[in-house]
Tab-separated table of C-alpha atoms in Angstrom:
chain	number	residue	atom	x	y	z
A	1	UNK	CA	-13.584	21.374	-29.633
A	2	UNK	CA	-17.545	21.119	-30.759
A	3	UNK	CA	-16.529	17.503	-31.449
A	4	UNK	CA	-14.916	16.479	-28.918
A	5	UNK	CA	-16.851	14.098	-26.716
A	6	UNK	CA	-17.498	16.172	-23.334
A	7	UNK	CA	-16.941	14.517	-20.257
A	8	UNK	CA	-18.215	15.786	-16.999
A	9	UNK	CA	-16.013	14.309	-13.773
A	10	UNK	CA	-17.648	14.539	-10.370
A	11	UNK	CA	-14.680	14.481	-7.563
A	12	UNK	CA	-12.027	15.247	-10.439
A	13	UNK	CA	-9.886	16.562	-8.015
A	14	UNK	CA	-9.309	13.677	-5.831
A	15	UNK	CA	-6.408	10.812	-5.950
A	16	UNK	CA	-8.054	9.386	-8.910
A	17	UNK	CA	-9.264	12.020	-10.795
A	18	UNK	CA	-5.725	14.088	-10.275
A	19	UNK	CA	-4.428	11.044	-12.379
A	20	UNK	CA	-7.750	10.598	-14.465
A	21	UNK	CA	-8.492	13.941	-15.783
A	22	UNK	CA	-4.944	14.934	-17.676
A	23	UNK	CA	-5.160	11.819	-19.189
A	24	UNK	CA	-8.726	12.452	-20.290
A	25	UNK	CA	-7.450	15.478	-21.844
A	26	UNK	CA	-4.282	13.957	-23.431
A	27	UNK	CA	-6.768	11.633	-25.343
A	28	UNK	CA	-8.523	14.721	-26.706
A	29	UNK	CA	-11.349	14.440	-24.554
A	30	UNK	CA	-13.077	18.102	-23.104
A	31	UNK	CA	-13.421	17.687	-19.503
A	32	UNK	CA	-15.081	19.811	-16.711
A	33	UNK	CA	-14.948	18.532	-13.435
A	34	UNK	CA	-17.238	19.536	-10.381
A	35	UNK	CA	-15.146	19.261	-7.103
A	36	UNK	CA	-15.851	20.975	-3.467
A	37	UNK	CA	-12.087	20.526	-2.960
A	38	UNK	CA	-12.526	19.326	0.544
A	39	UNK	CA	-8.589	18.512	0.916
A	40	UNK	CA	-8.073	21.991	0.218
A	41	UNK	CA	-5.730	21.417	-2.250
A	42	UNK	CA	-4.969	22.266	-6.195
A	43	UNK	CA	-4.219	19.429	-8.103
A	44	UNK	CA	-5.331	20.031	-10.618
A	45	UNK	CA	-3.333	23.065	-11.287
A	46	UNK	CA	-1.188	21.781	-13.976
A	47	UNK	CA	-4.044	21.399	-16.348
A	48	UNK	CA	-6.019	25.014	-16.082
A	49	UNK	CA	-4.172	26.142	-19.317
A	50	UNK	CA	-5.397	23.341	-21.258
A	51	UNK	CA	-8.325	24.888	-23.810
A	52	UNK	CA	-10.598	21.930	-22.703
A	53	UNK	CA	-10.571	22.053	-19.326
A	54	UNK	CA	-12.636	23.629	-17.269
A	55	UNK	CA	-13.227	23.326	-12.979
A	56	UNK	CA	-16.491	24.250	-11.059
A	57	UNK	CA	-16.254	24.533	-7.375
A	58	UNK	CA	-19.978	22.608	-5.740
A	59	UNK	CA	-21.298	20.266	-4.092
A	60	UNK	CA	-22.423	17.104	-6.336
A	61	UNK	CA	-24.976	16.718	-4.222
A	62	UNK	CA	-26.802	20.288	-5.396
A	63	UNK	CA	-28.852	19.800	-8.307
A	64	UNK	CA	-28.838	23.665	-9.052
A	65	UNK	CA	-25.102	23.239	-9.707
A	66	UNK	CA	-24.992	19.671	-11.415
A	67	UNK	CA	-28.110	19.937	-13.932
A	68	UNK	CA	-26.367	22.657	-16.305
A	69	UNK	CA	-23.343	20.537	-16.196
A	70	UNK	CA	-25.269	17.320	-16.797
A	71	UNK	CA	-26.485	18.667	-20.058
A	72	UNK	CA	-23.328	19.865	-21.727
A	73	UNK	CA	-21.712	16.324	-21.072
A	74	UNK	CA	-21.694	13.284	-23.044
A	75	UNK	CA	-20.298	11.133	-20.445
A	76	UNK	CA	-20.357	11.707	-16.681
A	77	UNK	CA	-17.501	10.019	-14.287
A	78	UNK	CA	-19.454	10.510	-10.780
A	79	UNK	CA	-15.959	9.788	-9.123
A	80	UNK	CA	-17.258	12.474	-5.876
A	81	UNK	CA	-17.171	9.814	-3.194
A	82	UNK	CA	-15.892	9.694	0.654
A	83	UNK	CA	-13.723	7.012	-0.264
A	84	UNK	CA	-12.457	4.111	2.664
A	85	UNK	CA	-14.385	3.114	5.395
A	86	UNK	CA	-12.831	5.372	8.578
A	87	UNK	CA	-13.720	8.278	6.639
A	88	UNK	CA	-17.193	6.946	6.112
A	89	UNK	CA	-17.288	5.730	9.894
A	90	UNK	CA	-16.265	9.923	10.504
A	91	UNK	CA	-19.114	11.006	8.469
A	92	UNK	CA	-21.874	8.320	8.161
A	93	UNK	CA	-24.479	10.906	6.524
A	94	UNK	CA	-22.210	12.183	4.395
A	95	UNK	CA	-21.330	8.413	3.203
A	96	UNK	CA	-24.803	7.794	1.943
A	97	UNK	CA	-25.431	11.271	0.701
A	98	UNK	CA	-22.504	11.481	-1.617
A	99	UNK	CA	-21.602	7.600	-2.183
A	100	UNK	CA	-24.903	6.679	-3.436
A	101	UNK	CA	-27.686	9.373	-3.208
A	102	UNK	CA	-25.445	12.075	-5.265
A	103	UNK	CA	-25.515	8.829	-8.129
A	104	UNK	CA	-29.097	8.628	-8.380
A	105	UNK	CA	-29.883	12.721	-8.206
A	106	UNK	CA	-27.123	12.369	-11.406
A	107	UNK	CA	-28.991	9.148	-12.990
A	108	UNK	CA	-32.127	10.794	-12.818
A	109	UNK	CA	-30.583	14.331	-14.614
A	110	UNK	CA	-29.060	12.691	-17.607
A	111	UNK	CA	-31.102	11.649	-21.087
A	112	UNK	CA	-30.868	8.396	-21.956
A	113	UNK	CA	-27.928	8.632	-24.448
A	114	UNK	CA	-25.936	10.091	-21.889
A	115	UNK	CA	-23.207	7.505	-20.756
A	116	UNK	CA	-22.146	7.216	-17.649
A	117	UNK	CA	-18.581	4.910	-16.162
A	118	UNK	CA	-17.938	4.275	-12.685
A	119	UNK	CA	-15.667	3.400	-10.615
A	120	UNK	CA	-16.955	1.672	-7.172
A	121	UNK	CA	-14.577	-1.320	-4.952
A	122	UNK	CA	-13.985	-4.695	-5.248
A	123	UNK	CA	-14.237	-4.776	-1.384
A	124	UNK	CA	-17.844	-5.230	-2.152
A	125	UNK	CA	-17.052	-9.302	-2.183
A	126	UNK	CA	-16.349	-9.277	1.605
A	127	UNK	CA	-14.201	-12.081	2.755
A	128	UNK	CA	-14.333	-14.745	-0.430
A	129	UNK	CA	-14.137	-18.449	-0.288
A	130	UNK	CA	-10.218	-19.398	0.596
A	131	UNK	CA	-8.288	-20.268	-2.996
A	132	UNK	CA	-11.475	-19.175	-5.160
A	133	UNK	CA	-10.958	-15.953	-7.271
A	134	UNK	CA	-14.108	-13.483	-7.019
A	135	UNK	CA	-15.737	-12.611	-10.181
A	136	UNK	CA	-18.431	-10.352	-10.922
A	137	UNK	CA	-20.649	-13.043	-10.579
A	138	UNK	CA	-19.602	-13.835	-7.100
A	139	UNK	CA	-22.051	-12.528	-4.205
A	140	UNK	CA	-21.571	-8.914	-2.952
A	141	UNK	CA	-21.201	-8.855	0.732
A	142	UNK	CA	-19.899	-5.379	1.916
A	143	UNK	CA	-18.388	-5.394	5.359
A	144	UNK	CA	-18.445	-1.424	5.693
A	145	UNK	CA	-20.588	1.280	4.740
A	146	UNK	CA	-17.913	2.454	2.487
A	147	UNK	CA	-18.404	-0.939	0.594
A	148	UNK	CA	-22.323	-0.852	0.885
A	149	UNK	CA	-22.940	2.711	-0.389
A	150	UNK	CA	-20.802	1.753	-3.298
A	151	UNK	CA	-22.422	-1.711	-4.162
A	152	UNK	CA	-25.983	0.203	-4.092
A	153	UNK	CA	-24.284	2.572	-6.385
A	154	UNK	CA	-23.204	0.322	-8.783
A	155	UNK	CA	-26.738	-1.506	-8.931
A	156	UNK	CA	-28.097	2.225	-9.676
A	157	UNK	CA	-25.647	2.431	-12.633
A	158	UNK	CA	-25.910	-1.430	-13.944
A	159	UNK	CA	-30.086	-0.618	-13.861
A	160	UNK	CA	-29.977	1.934	-16.267
A	161	UNK	CA	-29.129	1.246	-20.028
A	162	UNK	CA	-25.840	2.899	-21.152
A	163	UNK	CA	-23.596	2.633	-17.870
A	164	UNK	CA	-20.632	0.572	-17.109
A	165	UNK	CA	-18.816	-0.184	-13.645
A	166	UNK	CA	-15.437	-1.161	-12.807
A	167	UNK	CA	-14.848	-2.653	-9.134
A	168	UNK	CA	-11.707	-1.494	-8.551
A	169	UNK	CA	-8.372	-3.501	-6.693
A	170	UNK	CA	-6.711	-1.786	-3.815
A	171	UNK	CA	-4.941	1.333	-5.343
A	172	UNK	CA	-1.536	2.347	-5.211
A	173	UNK	CA	0.540	4.944	-6.743
A	174	UNK	CA	1.974	8.056	-6.838
A	175	UNK	CA	-1.257	11.068	-7.916
A	176	UNK	CA	-1.285	14.832	-7.830
A	177	UNK	CA	-3.841	14.464	-5.123
A	178	UNK	CA	-1.762	12.008	-3.008
A	179	UNK	CA	-2.952	9.575	-0.323
A	180	UNK	CA	-0.729	7.696	2.063
A	181	UNK	CA	-3.411	6.014	3.483
A	182	UNK	CA	-4.138	3.275	0.956
A	183	UNK	CA	-2.314	-0.218	1.631
A	184	UNK	CA	0.660	-0.137	-0.503
A	185	UNK	CA	1.154	3.547	-0.437
A	186	UNK	CA	0.816	3.084	3.415
A	187	UNK	CA	3.294	0.273	3.739
A	188	UNK	CA	6.033	2.268	1.745
A	189	UNK	CA	5.620	5.279	3.575
A	190	UNK	CA	6.016	3.476	6.730
A	191	UNK	CA	9.036	1.416	4.842
A	192	UNK	CA	10.968	4.645	4.093
A	193	UNK	CA	9.954	7.228	6.982
A	194	UNK	CA	9.995	4.435	10.361
A	195	UNK	CA	11.496	1.366	8.517
A	196	UNK	CA	9.009	-1.196	10.271
A	197	UNK	CA	5.007	-2.251	10.136
A	198	UNK	CA	3.511	-4.411	12.670
A	199	UNK	CA	1.073	-6.755	10.836
A	200	UNK	CA	-2.698	-7.399	12.477
A	201	UNK	CA	-4.189	-10.407	10.253
A	202	UNK	CA	-0.775	-10.724	7.797
A	203	UNK	CA	-2.857	-13.818	5.921
A	204	UNK	CA	-5.656	-11.846	4.743
A	205	UNK	CA	-5.539	-11.329	0.815
A	206	UNK	CA	-6.224	-8.104	-1.524
A	207	UNK	CA	-5.713	-7.282	-5.190
A	208	UNK	CA	-3.929	-4.043	-6.022
A	209	UNK	CA	-4.102	-1.700	-9.256
A	210	UNK	CA	-1.986	1.182	-10.284
A	211	UNK	CA	-3.529	4.309	-10.174
A	212	UNK	CA	-2.628	5.385	-13.729
A	213	UNK	CA	-4.122	2.072	-14.861
A	214	UNK	CA	-7.158	3.070	-13.334
A	215	UNK	CA	-7.097	5.754	-15.886
A	216	UNK	CA	-6.597	3.328	-18.178
A	217	UNK	CA	-9.539	1.247	-17.306
A	218	UNK	CA	-11.550	4.235	-17.755
A	219	UNK	CA	-9.778	5.416	-21.206
A	220	UNK	CA	-10.509	1.708	-22.531
A	221	UNK	CA	-13.955	1.662	-21.162
A	222	UNK	CA	-14.772	4.747	-23.205
A	223	UNK	CA	-13.516	4.268	-26.442
A	224	UNK	CA	-15.026	0.173	-26.351
A	225	UNK	CA	-18.184	1.680	-24.596
A	226	UNK	CA	-20.903	-0.253	-26.960
A	227	UNK	CA	-19.179	-3.640	-26.674
A	228	UNK	CA	-18.232	-3.259	-22.570
A	229	UNK	CA	-21.957	-1.445	-21.667
A	230	UNK	CA	-24.149	-2.570	-18.863
A	231	UNK	CA	-21.815	-5.008	-17.078
A	232	UNK	CA	-19.192	-4.544	-14.008
A	233	UNK	CA	-15.586	-5.225	-14.572
A	234	UNK	CA	-12.911	-6.226	-11.657
A	235	UNK	CA	-9.896	-4.013	-12.323
A	236	UNK	CA	-6.725	-5.492	-10.748
A	237	UNK	CA	-3.473	-6.636	-11.431
A	238	UNK	CA	-3.580	-10.983	-12.132
A	239	UNK	CA	-0.333	-11.364	-10.627
A	240	UNK	CA	-1.031	-8.981	-7.580
A	241	UNK	CA	-3.421	-11.522	-5.444
A	242	UNK	CA	-1.001	-10.894	-2.379
A	243	UNK	CA	-1.326	-10.911	1.293
A	244	UNK	CA	-0.227	-8.259	3.745
A	245	UNK	CA	2.823	-10.511	4.769
A	246	UNK	CA	3.404	-10.937	0.954
A	247	UNK	CA	3.172	-6.920	-0.133
A	248	UNK	CA	5.581	-6.394	2.745
A	249	UNK	CA	8.431	-9.135	1.351
A	250	UNK	CA	7.957	-7.140	-2.018
A	251	UNK	CA	8.540	-3.799	-0.020
A	252	UNK	CA	11.671	-5.056	1.441
A	253	UNK	CA	13.311	-6.141	-1.979
A	254	UNK	CA	12.834	-2.447	-2.318
A	255	UNK	CA	13.520	-1.143	1.227
A	256	UNK	CA	16.251	-2.649	2.782
A	257	UNK	CA	16.477	-2.861	6.553
A	258	UNK	CA	12.370	-2.770	6.513
A	259	UNK	CA	11.214	-4.969	9.235
A	260	UNK	CA	7.649	-6.086	9.383
A	261	UNK	CA	6.177	-9.120	12.086
A	262	UNK	CA	2.807	-10.067	12.974
A	263	UNK	CA	1.307	-8.788	16.291
A	264	UNK	CA	0.984	-11.438	18.877
A	265	UNK	CA	-2.728	-9.582	19.743
A	266	UNK	CA	-5.129	-7.733	18.529
A	267	UNK	CA	-7.076	-7.860	14.702
A	268	UNK	CA	-7.958	-5.750	11.929
A	269	UNK	CA	-10.570	-4.005	11.659
A	270	UNK	CA	-10.717	-4.055	8.317
A	271	UNK	CA	-12.068	-7.804	7.625
A	272	UNK	CA	-11.375	-7.872	3.831
A	273	UNK	CA	-9.554	-10.798	2.606
A	274	UNK	CA	-10.421	-12.083	-1.143
A	275	UNK	CA	-8.494	-12.749	-4.377
A	276	UNK	CA	-10.018	-11.755	-7.188
A	277	UNK	CA	-9.960	-12.527	-11.209
A	278	UNK	CA	-9.947	-9.821	-13.370
A	279	UNK	CA	-10.752	-12.203	-16.734
A	280	UNK	CA	-13.254	-10.184	-18.247
A	281	UNK	CA	-12.101	-6.607	-18.470
A	282	UNK	CA	-8.695	-8.471	-19.913
A	283	UNK	CA	-11.116	-10.109	-22.359
A	284	UNK	CA	-11.709	-6.781	-23.618
A	285	UNK	CA	-8.035	-6.050	-24.872
A	286	UNK	CA	-7.448	-4.288	-21.544
A	287	UNK	CA	-3.794	-5.103	-19.494
A	288	UNK	CA	-2.656	-3.057	-17.177
A	289	UNK	CA	0.880	-1.340	-17.568
A	290	UNK	CA	1.954	-0.871	-14.206
A	291	UNK	CA	3.230	-3.781	-11.938
A	292	UNK	CA	3.267	-3.312	-8.014
A	293	UNK	CA	7.131	-3.408	-8.086
A	294	UNK	CA	6.996	-0.338	-10.479
A	295	UNK	CA	4.669	1.239	-8.120
A	296	UNK	CA	6.759	0.291	-5.131
A	297	UNK	CA	9.614	1.763	-6.723
A	298	UNK	CA	7.892	4.994	-7.567
A	299	UNK	CA	6.361	5.323	-4.471
A	300	UNK	CA	9.517	5.219	-2.625
A	301	UNK	CA	10.956	8.347	-5.076
A	302	UNK	CA	7.692	9.932	-3.973
A	303	UNK	CA	8.724	9.972	-0.385
A	304	UNK	CA	11.635	11.690	-0.835
A	305	UNK	CA	9.521	14.385	-1.333
A	306	UNK	CA	6.272	13.601	0.901
A	307	UNK	CA	6.740	13.179	4.959
A	308	UNK	CA	3.821	14.245	6.212
A	309	UNK	CA	-0.062	13.361	6.914
A	310	UNK	CA	-1.930	15.797	4.915
A	311	UNK	CA	-1.805	13.849	2.151
A	312	UNK	CA	-4.400	11.230	3.874
A	313	UNK	CA	-7.824	10.849	3.638
A	314	UNK	CA	-8.729	11.067	7.810
């Protein structure tokens, strides 16, 4: 263990972390998770027997908790966050103090040679230009408090030498700490349980990525850190820049009898509408391994087990 890279993952028991942490352990890294377990679940129970895994219950904003953990890490991955616009609107103070200020605190504790890899959201692009893909050089125009705090946190990470960020597309797929409030996960859940979805502004487009490919992107970034550092990378499926209507059509192919229709009145409070280029990370050799259709099929199976709202974020 002494020769293994040691990775500190804050918020490692969440939707991303509970898939990423086992993947890091399997790749041969020693992993310590700091998490407050706010959702009262135990999604890392299956890795507790691993000799290179450790876990600390605590708040990522607490310097007295964070400092000794940072001192023992070679790499920091700050996953701790209030994720999504609804949750951030419910706790605006927490959104700023966790999503942005805790990252600033973490960076202040890191030595120059310690690396940091951070996920943010490609929702920072806000509303894109029709027919034009957003690249990492596109202007950032976040529409929500969640988007603004993640954009500000990314600026902090990339303003320090020895870091990189991943601008994640809308994530989907089964994870030990499940979320059914993400768009693909939500629509598939409704298709399986209700057989129907009413769409507001169905032409709005987004990009998508499987949660296991997010974990693979982090492994790729660690393995190729010297060549990739100090830049942001869009992470999504290049063949899945889809509108909500197109997403429902893909789901319908897996769930016969699923009905979806456009609402005659009303609007979606989430105004994100953009398509994304993932060419930069693909040029480094990264290629997603999980398609949207494979993820939908996986979710259909998963929702034969999960049938209640405790797996949402709000």
